[in-house]
Amino acid sequence: AQKITQTQPGMFVQEKEAVTLDCTYDTSDPSYGLFWYKQPSSGEMIFLIYQGSYDQQNATEGRYSLNFQKARKSANLVISASQLGDSAMYFCAMRGALTDSWGKFQFGAGTQVVVTP
Amino acid sequence: DTGVSQDPRHKITKRGQNVTFRCDPISEHNRLYWYRQTLGQGPEFLTYFQNEAQLEKSRLLSDRFSAERPKGSFSTLEIQRTEQGDSAMYLCASSGLRGIPLDQETQYFGPGTRLLVL
């Protein structure tokens, strides 16, 4: 069975600072994808960034980067230069080739980020 | 607006009543997913369609739940004889844009339907 663990239930970060959100996963799938989503209080899940298990380089997307350490089974999200609009719940998700047939996502419990002025 | 839409956005019902939710995916997408999210938790998978075929159902989907996607476009999720434990956010997502490798497919979510069972 696959499992996603986000150990930080909540974090405060000052505006313009960087923040790292932890995500560890457990899978026996040889090929899988890792995703991060942002969920503001409005409820909609917003896709941020994707990392494939065979990607040699860490993914980056604007102010978002993914620190992928395959041997440690971690896929931490780094948000640089935090903005007040970054305040939201952040979810790490995984999808495997065999376990999920590249279909459904498995989500972690999420980390609540609050950006302060 | 060409995103995923869901209707209604909010639903309050009494225990024992039936409710039906609708999801309209992004038009080019052939895959559609339903998830349930309770307060303080991540979304949990319920079921998944490719075109009109329901390919996978979670064990969370009891006999009281049924989902359809009759013409491979919009989908409905019905809950019969609702219970207070059904209170949650029901999220719909779609994926399957032509030309994107399957492993890289991102799921795009709708705004969700918040259900409260009294």
PDB file of C-alpha atoms in Angstrom:
ATOM      1  CA  ALA A   1       0.000   0.000   0.000  1.00  0.00           C
ATOM      2  CA  GLN A   2       1.097   3.534  -0.660  1.00  0.00           C
ATOM      3  CA  LYS A   3       1.225   6.198   1.976  1.00  0.00           C
ATOM      4  CA  ILE A   4       1.895   9.928   2.004  1.00  0.00           C
ATOM      5  CA  THR A   5       2.994  11.617   5.226  1.00  0.00           C
ATOM      6  CA  GLN A   6       2.987  15.337   5.919  1.00  0.00           C
ATOM      7  CA  THR A   7       4.255  15.811   9.464  1.00  0.00           C
ATOM      8  CA  GLN A   8       3.743  19.561   9.789  1.00  0.00           C
ATOM      9  CA  PRO A   9       0.100  20.342  10.577  1.00  0.00           C
ATOM     10  CA  GLY A  10       0.716  24.091  10.476  1.00  0.00           C
ATOM     11  CA  MET A  11       3.400  26.686   9.840  1.00  0.00           C
ATOM     12  CA  PHE A  12       3.803  30.436  10.167  1.00  0.00           C
ATOM     13  CA  VAL A  13       6.104  32.233   7.761  1.00  0.00           C
ATOM     14  CA  GLN A  14       6.905  35.906   7.333  1.00  0.00           C
ATOM     15  CA  GLU A  15       6.241  37.625   4.070  1.00  0.00           C
ATOM     16  CA  LYS A  16       9.199  37.472   1.630  1.00  0.00           C
ATOM     17  CA  GLU A  17      10.785  34.539   3.442  1.00  0.00           C
ATOM     18  CA  ALA A  18      11.131  31.016   2.072  1.00  0.00           C
ATOM     19  CA  VAL A  19       9.304  28.050   3.583  1.00  0.00           C
ATOM     20  CA  THR A  20       9.809  24.305   3.173  1.00  0.00           C
ATOM     21  CA  LEU A  21       6.881  21.903   3.482  1.00  0.00           C
ATOM     22  CA  ASP A  22       7.785  18.304   4.207  1.00  0.00           C
ATOM     23  CA  CYS A  23       6.394  15.279   2.389  1.00  0.00           C
ATOM     24  CA  THR A  24       7.544  11.693   2.698  1.00  0.00           C
ATOM     25  CA  TYR A  25       6.048   8.752   0.879  1.00  0.00           C
ATOM     26  CA  ASP A  26       6.124   5.009   0.926  1.00  0.00           C
ATOM     27  CA  THR A  27       5.580   2.947  -2.182  1.00  0.00           C
ATOM     28  CA  SER A  28       6.726  -0.254  -3.818  1.00  0.00           C
ATOM     29  CA  ASP A  29       5.802   1.073  -7.242  1.00  0.00           C
ATOM     30  CA  PRO A  30       8.852   1.347  -9.520  1.00  0.00           C
ATOM     31  CA  SER A  31       7.373   4.352 -11.290  1.00  0.00           C
ATOM     32  CA  TYR A  32       5.310   7.090  -9.733  1.00  0.00           C
ATOM     33  CA  GLY A  33       4.525  10.776  -9.815  1.00  0.00           C
ATOM     34  CA  LEU A  34       4.489  13.306  -6.998  1.00  0.00           C
ATOM     35  CA  PHE A  35       2.280  16.398  -7.010  1.00  0.00           C
ATOM     36  CA  TRP A  36       1.691  19.396  -4.786  1.00  0.00           C
ATOM     37  CA  TYR A  37      -1.626  21.207  -4.571  1.00  0.00           C
ATOM     38  CA  LYS A  38      -2.694  24.374  -2.792  1.00  0.00           C
ATOM     39  CA  GLN A  39      -6.163  24.684  -1.260  1.00  0.00           C
ATOM     40  CA  PRO A  40      -7.214  28.193  -0.189  1.00  0.00           C
ATOM     41  CA  SER A  41     -10.137  28.670   2.174  1.00  0.00           C
ATOM     42  CA  SER A  42     -12.455  28.790  -0.850  1.00  0.00           C
ATOM     43  CA  GLY A  43     -11.890  25.031  -1.211  1.00  0.00           C
ATOM     44  CA  GLU A  44     -10.620  24.619  -4.756  1.00  0.00           C
ATOM     45  CA  MET A  45      -7.498  22.493  -5.197  1.00  0.00           C
ATOM     46  CA  ILE A  46      -4.896  24.323  -7.293  1.00  0.00           C
ATOM     47  CA  PHE A  47      -2.086  22.376  -8.964  1.00  0.00           C
ATOM     48  CA  LEU A  48       1.388  23.721  -8.177  1.00  0.00           C
ATOM     49  CA  ILE A  49       4.123  21.367  -9.296  1.00  0.00           C
ATOM     50  CA  TYR A  50       4.878  17.824 -10.503  1.00  0.00           C
ATOM     51  CA  GLN A  51       7.894  15.527 -10.114  1.00  0.00           C
ATOM     52  CA  GLY A  52       8.274  12.206 -11.881  1.00  0.00           C
ATOM     53  CA  SER A  53      10.124   9.416 -10.113  1.00  0.00           C
ATOM     54  CA  TYR A  54      12.601   9.082 -12.977  1.00  0.00           C
ATOM     55  CA  ASP A  55      13.229  12.797 -13.389  1.00  0.00           C
ATOM     56  CA  GLN A  56      16.892  13.564 -12.849  1.00  0.00           C
ATOM     57  CA  GLN A  57      16.366  17.202 -11.961  1.00  0.00           C
ATOM     58  CA  ASN A  58      14.221  18.751  -9.270  1.00  0.00           C
ATOM     59  CA  ALA A  59      11.084  20.377 -10.633  1.00  0.00           C
ATOM     60  CA  THR A  60      10.670  24.140 -10.486  1.00  0.00           C
ATOM     61  CA  GLU A  61       7.665  26.304 -11.300  1.00  0.00           C
ATOM     62  CA  GLY A  62       8.046  30.006 -10.619  1.00  0.00           C
ATOM     63  CA  ARG A  63       8.399  30.485  -6.851  1.00  0.00           C
ATOM     64  CA  TYR A  64       7.785  26.780  -6.243  1.00  0.00           C
ATOM     65  CA  SER A  65      10.491  24.151  -6.293  1.00  0.00           C
ATOM     66  CA  LEU A  66      10.485  20.530  -5.288  1.00  0.00           C
ATOM     67  CA  ASN A  67      13.374  19.068  -3.334  1.00  0.00           C
ATOM     68  CA  PHE A  68      13.165  15.440  -4.494  1.00  0.00           C
ATOM     69  CA  GLN A  69      15.304  12.912  -2.644  1.00  0.00           C
ATOM     70  CA  LYS A  70      14.354   9.541  -4.068  1.00  0.00           C
ATOM     71  CA  ALA A  71      16.507   7.403  -1.774  1.00  0.00           C
ATOM     72  CA  ARG A  72      14.976   9.083   1.277  1.00  0.00           C
ATOM     73  CA  LYS A  73      11.506   8.983  -0.305  1.00  0.00           C
ATOM     74  CA  SER A  74      10.911  12.655   0.271  1.00  0.00           C
ATOM     75  CA  ALA A  75       9.459  15.360  -1.954  1.00  0.00           C
ATOM     76  CA  ASN A  76       9.548  18.619  -0.048  1.00  0.00           C
ATOM     77  CA  LEU A  77       7.979  21.772  -1.492  1.00  0.00           C
ATOM     78  CA  VAL A  78       9.915  25.017  -1.210  1.00  0.00           C
ATOM     79  CA  ILE A  79       8.038  28.293  -1.603  1.00  0.00           C
ATOM     80  CA  SER A  80      10.400  31.202  -2.070  1.00  0.00           C
ATOM     81  CA  ALA A  81       9.600  34.848  -1.327  1.00  0.00           C
ATOM     82  CA  SER A  82       6.312  34.083   0.432  1.00  0.00           C
ATOM     83  CA  GLN A  83       3.340  36.319  -0.261  1.00  0.00           C
ATOM     84  CA  LEU A  84       0.201  36.914   1.798  1.00  0.00           C
ATOM     85  CA  GLY A  85      -1.752  35.095  -0.921  1.00  0.00           C
ATOM     86  CA  ASP A  86       0.233  31.936  -0.220  1.00  0.00           C
ATOM     87  CA  SER A  87      -1.734  31.413   2.996  1.00  0.00           C
ATOM     88  CA  ALA A  88      -3.557  28.142   2.355  1.00  0.00           C
ATOM     89  CA  MET A  89      -3.550  24.401   2.981  1.00  0.00           C
ATOM     90  CA  TYR A  90      -0.910  22.536   0.980  1.00  0.00           C
ATOM     91  CA  PHE A  91      -1.264  18.884   0.000  1.00  0.00           C
ATOM     92  CA  CYS A  92       1.296  16.423  -1.260  1.00  0.00           C
ATOM     93  CA  ALA A  93      -0.097  13.683  -3.510  1.00  0.00           C
ATOM     94  CA  MET A  94       1.251  10.599  -5.233  1.00  0.00           C
ATOM     95  CA  ARG A  95       0.113   8.356  -8.055  1.00  0.00           C
ATOM     96  CA  GLY A  96       1.752   5.066  -9.024  1.00  0.00           C
ATOM     97  CA  ALA A  97       1.993   3.154 -12.264  1.00  0.00           C
ATOM     98  CA  LEU A  98       1.032  -0.197 -10.797  1.00  0.00           C
ATOM     99  CA  THR A  99      -0.815   0.654  -7.590  1.00  0.00           C
ATOM    100  CA  ASP A 100      -2.977   3.337  -9.161  1.00  0.00           C
ATOM    101  CA  SER A 101      -2.645   2.587 -12.908  1.00  0.00           C
ATOM    102  CA  TRP A 102      -1.705   6.237 -13.240  1.00  0.00           C
ATOM    103  CA  GLY A 103      -5.211   7.035 -12.068  1.00  0.00           C
ATOM    104  CA  LYS A 104      -6.243   8.136  -8.619  1.00  0.00           C
ATOM    105  CA  PHE A 105      -4.169  10.275  -6.290  1.00  0.00           C
ATOM    106  CA  GLN A 106      -3.232   9.407  -2.723  1.00  0.00           C
ATOM    107  CA  PHE A 107      -3.102  12.598  -0.654  1.00  0.00           C
ATOM    108  CA  GLY A 108      -1.345  13.483   2.560  1.00  0.00           C
ATOM    109  CA  ALA A 109      -3.144  15.159   5.450  1.00  0.00           C
ATOM    110  CA  GLY A 110      -1.899  18.590   4.455  1.00  0.00           C
ATOM    111  CA  THR A 111       0.036  21.481   6.002  1.00  0.00           C
ATOM    112  CA  GLN A 112      -1.672  24.785   6.842  1.00  0.00           C
ATOM    113  CA  VAL A 113       0.566  27.739   5.945  1.00  0.00           C
ATOM    114  CA  VAL A 114      -0.086  31.204   7.320  1.00  0.00           C
ATOM    115  CA  VAL A 115       1.965  34.064   5.872  1.00  0.00           C
ATOM    116  CA  THR A 116       2.303  37.063   8.178  1.00  0.00           C
ATOM    117  CA  PRO A 117       3.208  40.634   7.197  1.00  0.00           C
TER     118      PRO A 117
ATOM    119  CA  ASP B   1     -14.637  29.675 -17.898  1.00  0.00           C
ATOM    120  CA  THR B   2     -13.319  26.313 -19.112  1.00  0.00           C
ATOM    121  CA  GLY B   3     -12.450  24.787 -15.748  1.00  0.00           C
ATOM    122  CA  VAL B   4     -14.174  21.984 -13.874  1.00  0.00           C
ATOM    123  CA  SER B   5     -17.547  23.037 -12.513  1.00  0.00           C
ATOM    124  CA  GLN B   6     -19.655  21.456  -9.796  1.00  0.00           C
ATOM    125  CA  ASP B   7     -23.240  21.983  -8.795  1.00  0.00           C
ATOM    126  CA  PRO B   8     -24.496  22.719  -6.214  1.00  0.00           C
ATOM    127  CA  ARG B   9     -21.702  24.390  -4.288  1.00  0.00           C
ATOM    128  CA  HIS B  10     -23.473  23.820  -0.991  1.00  0.00           C
ATOM    129  CA  LYS B  11     -26.132  21.356   0.084  1.00  0.00           C
ATOM    130  CA  ILE B  12     -27.871  20.992   3.428  1.00  0.00           C
ATOM    131  CA  THR B  13     -30.104  17.987   3.830  1.00  0.00           C
ATOM    132  CA  LYS B  14     -31.766  15.971   6.534  1.00  0.00           C
ATOM    133  CA  ARG B  15     -30.621  12.505   7.453  1.00  0.00           C
ATOM    134  CA  GLY B  16     -32.290   9.897   5.302  1.00  0.00           C
ATOM    135  CA  GLN B  17     -32.772  12.101   2.263  1.00  0.00           C
ATOM    136  CA  ASN B  18     -31.170  11.448  -1.127  1.00  0.00           C
ATOM    137  CA  VAL B  19     -28.830  13.970  -2.720  1.00  0.00           C
ATOM    138  CA  THR B  20     -27.278  14.230  -6.168  1.00  0.00           C
ATOM    139  CA  PHE B  21     -24.246  16.223  -7.200  1.00  0.00           C
ATOM    140  CA  ARG B  22     -23.152  17.108 -10.700  1.00  0.00           C
ATOM    141  CA  CYS B  23     -19.672  17.593 -12.144  1.00  0.00           C
ATOM    142  CA  ASP B  24     -18.836  19.046 -15.551  1.00  0.00           C
ATOM    143  CA  PRO B  25     -15.195  18.318 -16.436  1.00  0.00           C
ATOM    144  CA  ILE B  26     -12.910  20.227 -18.741  1.00  0.00           C
ATOM    145  CA  SER B  27     -14.325  19.409 -22.155  1.00  0.00           C
ATOM    146  CA  GLU B  28     -11.150  17.938 -23.647  1.00  0.00           C
ATOM    147  CA  HIS B  29     -10.608  15.566 -20.703  1.00  0.00           C
ATOM    148  CA  ASN B  30     -11.700  11.932 -20.849  1.00  0.00           C
ATOM    149  CA  ARG B  31     -10.958  10.987 -17.245  1.00  0.00           C
ATOM    150  CA  LEU B  32     -13.063  12.069 -14.301  1.00  0.00           C
ATOM    151  CA  TYR B  33     -12.531  11.465 -10.589  1.00  0.00           C
ATOM    152  CA  TRP B  34     -14.593  11.903  -7.448  1.00  0.00           C
ATOM    153  CA  TYR B  35     -12.951  12.493  -4.059  1.00  0.00           C
ATOM    154  CA  ARG B  36     -14.326  13.150  -0.588  1.00  0.00           C
ATOM    155  CA  GLN B  37     -12.628  15.475   1.875  1.00  0.00           C
ATOM    156  CA  THR B  38     -13.512  15.771   5.535  1.00  0.00           C
ATOM    157  CA  LEU B  39     -12.423  18.664   7.736  1.00  0.00           C
ATOM    158  CA  GLY B  40      -8.675  18.769   8.338  1.00  0.00           C
ATOM    159  CA  GLN B  41      -7.936  15.837   6.047  1.00  0.00           C
ATOM    160  CA  GLY B  42      -6.673  15.329   2.540  1.00  0.00           C
ATOM    161  CA  PRO B  43      -9.054  14.226  -0.220  1.00  0.00           C
ATOM    162  CA  GLU B  44      -9.868  10.524  -0.370  1.00  0.00           C
ATOM    163  CA  PHE B  45     -10.536   8.774  -3.653  1.00  0.00           C
ATOM    164  CA  LEU B  46     -14.075   7.558  -4.302  1.00  0.00           C
ATOM    165  CA  THR B  47     -14.329   6.566  -7.954  1.00  0.00           C
ATOM    166  CA  TYR B  48     -12.912   7.142 -11.431  1.00  0.00           C
ATOM    167  CA  PHE B  49     -14.256   7.143 -14.979  1.00  0.00           C
ATOM    168  CA  GLN B  50     -12.546   6.926 -18.296  1.00  0.00           C
ATOM    169  CA  ASN B  51     -15.066   8.161 -20.814  1.00  0.00           C
ATOM    170  CA  GLU B  52     -18.330   6.521 -19.688  1.00  0.00           C
ATOM    171  CA  ALA B  53     -16.695   3.466 -18.098  1.00  0.00           C
ATOM    172  CA  GLN B  54     -16.350   3.385 -14.309  1.00  0.00           C
ATOM    173  CA  LEU B  55     -12.907   1.841 -13.921  1.00  0.00           C
ATOM    174  CA  GLU B  56     -12.350   1.881 -10.183  1.00  0.00           C
ATOM    175  CA  LYS B  57     -14.393   2.288  -7.005  1.00  0.00           C
ATOM    176  CA  SER B  58     -13.013   2.773  -3.527  1.00  0.00           C
ATOM    177  CA  ARG B  59     -14.162   0.666  -0.603  1.00  0.00           C
ATOM    178  CA  LEU B  60     -15.328   4.014   0.812  1.00  0.00           C
ATOM    179  CA  LEU B  61     -18.084   3.954  -1.774  1.00  0.00           C
ATOM    180  CA  SER B  62     -20.780   2.073   0.081  1.00  0.00           C
ATOM    181  CA  ASP B  63     -23.950   0.708  -1.518  1.00  0.00           C
ATOM    182  CA  ARG B  64     -25.632   4.022  -0.781  1.00  0.00           C
ATOM    183  CA  PHE B  65     -23.323   5.798  -3.196  1.00  0.00           C
ATOM    184  CA  SER B  66     -23.627   5.591  -6.959  1.00  0.00           C
ATOM    185  CA  ALA B  67     -21.854   7.502  -9.686  1.00  0.00           C
ATOM    186  CA  GLU B  68     -22.553   7.740 -13.376  1.00  0.00           C
ATOM    187  CA  ARG B  69     -21.078   9.333 -16.435  1.00  0.00           C
ATOM    188  CA  PRO B  70     -23.655   8.382 -19.046  1.00  0.00           C
ATOM    189  CA  LYS B  71     -22.244   9.994 -22.164  1.00  0.00           C
ATOM    190  CA  GLY B  72     -18.644  10.378 -21.120  1.00  0.00           C
ATOM    191  CA  SER B  73     -19.108  14.061 -20.392  1.00  0.00           C
ATOM    192  CA  PHE B  74     -20.669  15.236 -17.115  1.00  0.00           C
ATOM    193  CA  SER B  75     -20.940  12.952 -14.097  1.00  0.00           C
ATOM    194  CA  THR B  76     -23.366  12.636 -11.203  1.00  0.00           C
ATOM    195  CA  LEU B  77     -22.741  11.325  -7.702  1.00  0.00           C
ATOM    196  CA  GLU B  78     -25.819  10.247  -5.766  1.00  0.00           C
ATOM    197  CA  ILE B  79     -25.962   9.470  -2.078  1.00  0.00           C
ATOM    198  CA  GLN B  80     -29.071   7.637  -0.918  1.00  0.00           C
ATOM    199  CA  ARG B  81     -30.379   7.681   2.651  1.00  0.00           C
ATOM    200  CA  THR B  82     -27.780  10.200   3.765  1.00  0.00           C
ATOM    201  CA  GLU B  83     -26.142   9.845   7.162  1.00  0.00           C
ATOM    202  CA  GLN B  84     -24.425  12.490   9.281  1.00  0.00           C
ATOM    203  CA  GLY B  85     -21.102  10.834   8.511  1.00  0.00           C
ATOM    204  CA  ASP B  86     -21.591  11.735   4.853  1.00  0.00           C
ATOM    205  CA  SER B  87     -21.052  15.407   5.701  1.00  0.00           C
ATOM    206  CA  ALA B  88     -17.955  16.407   3.747  1.00  0.00           C
ATOM    207  CA  MET B  89     -16.661  18.267   0.719  1.00  0.00           C
ATOM    208  CA  TYR B  90     -17.127  16.279  -2.481  1.00  0.00           C
ATOM    209  CA  LEU B  91     -14.503  17.146  -5.062  1.00  0.00           C
ATOM    210  CA  CYS B  92     -14.524  16.332  -8.749  1.00  0.00           C
ATOM    211  CA  ALA B  93     -11.397  16.374 -10.910  1.00  0.00           C
ATOM    212  CA  SER B  94     -10.670  15.708 -14.560  1.00  0.00           C
ATOM    213  CA  SER B  95      -7.619  14.873 -16.625  1.00  0.00           C
ATOM    214  CA  GLY B  96      -6.655  13.332 -19.925  1.00  0.00           C
ATOM    215  CA  LEU B  97      -5.511  16.046 -22.293  1.00  0.00           C
ATOM    216  CA  ARG B  98      -4.354  14.557 -25.595  1.00  0.00           C
ATOM    217  CA  GLY B  99      -0.598  14.613 -26.013  1.00  0.00           C
ATOM    218  CA  ILE B 100       0.282  14.570 -22.336  1.00  0.00           C
ATOM    219  CA  PRO B 101       1.982  11.344 -21.191  1.00  0.00           C
ATOM    220  CA  LEU B 102      -0.196   9.451 -18.742  1.00  0.00           C
ATOM    221  CA  ASP B 103       2.339   9.596 -15.918  1.00  0.00           C
ATOM    222  CA  GLN B 104       2.505  13.385 -16.138  1.00  0.00           C
ATOM    223  CA  GLU B 105      -1.236  13.998 -16.244  1.00  0.00           C
ATOM    224  CA  THR B 106      -2.340  16.602 -13.755  1.00  0.00           C
ATOM    225  CA  GLN B 107      -5.812  16.423 -12.293  1.00  0.00           C
ATOM    226  CA  TYR B 108      -7.729  19.685 -12.355  1.00  0.00           C
ATOM    227  CA  PHE B 109     -10.221  20.088  -9.562  1.00  0.00           C
ATOM    228  CA  GLY B 110     -13.563  21.786  -9.360  1.00  0.00           C
ATOM    229  CA  PRO B 111     -14.650  24.042  -6.485  1.00  0.00           C
ATOM    230  CA  GLY B 112     -16.337  21.160  -4.676  1.00  0.00           C
ATOM    231  CA  THR B 113     -19.778  20.592  -3.181  1.00  0.00           C
ATOM    232  CA  ARG B 114     -20.030  21.013   0.580  1.00  0.00           C
ATOM    233  CA  LEU B 115     -22.606  18.634   2.020  1.00  0.00           C
ATOM    234  CA  LEU B 116     -24.037  19.008   5.500  1.00  0.00           C
ATOM    235  CA  VAL B 117     -26.350  16.286   6.763  1.00  0.00           C
ATOM    236  CA  LEU B 118     -28.437  17.327   9.747  1.00  0.00           C
TER     237      LEU B 118
END
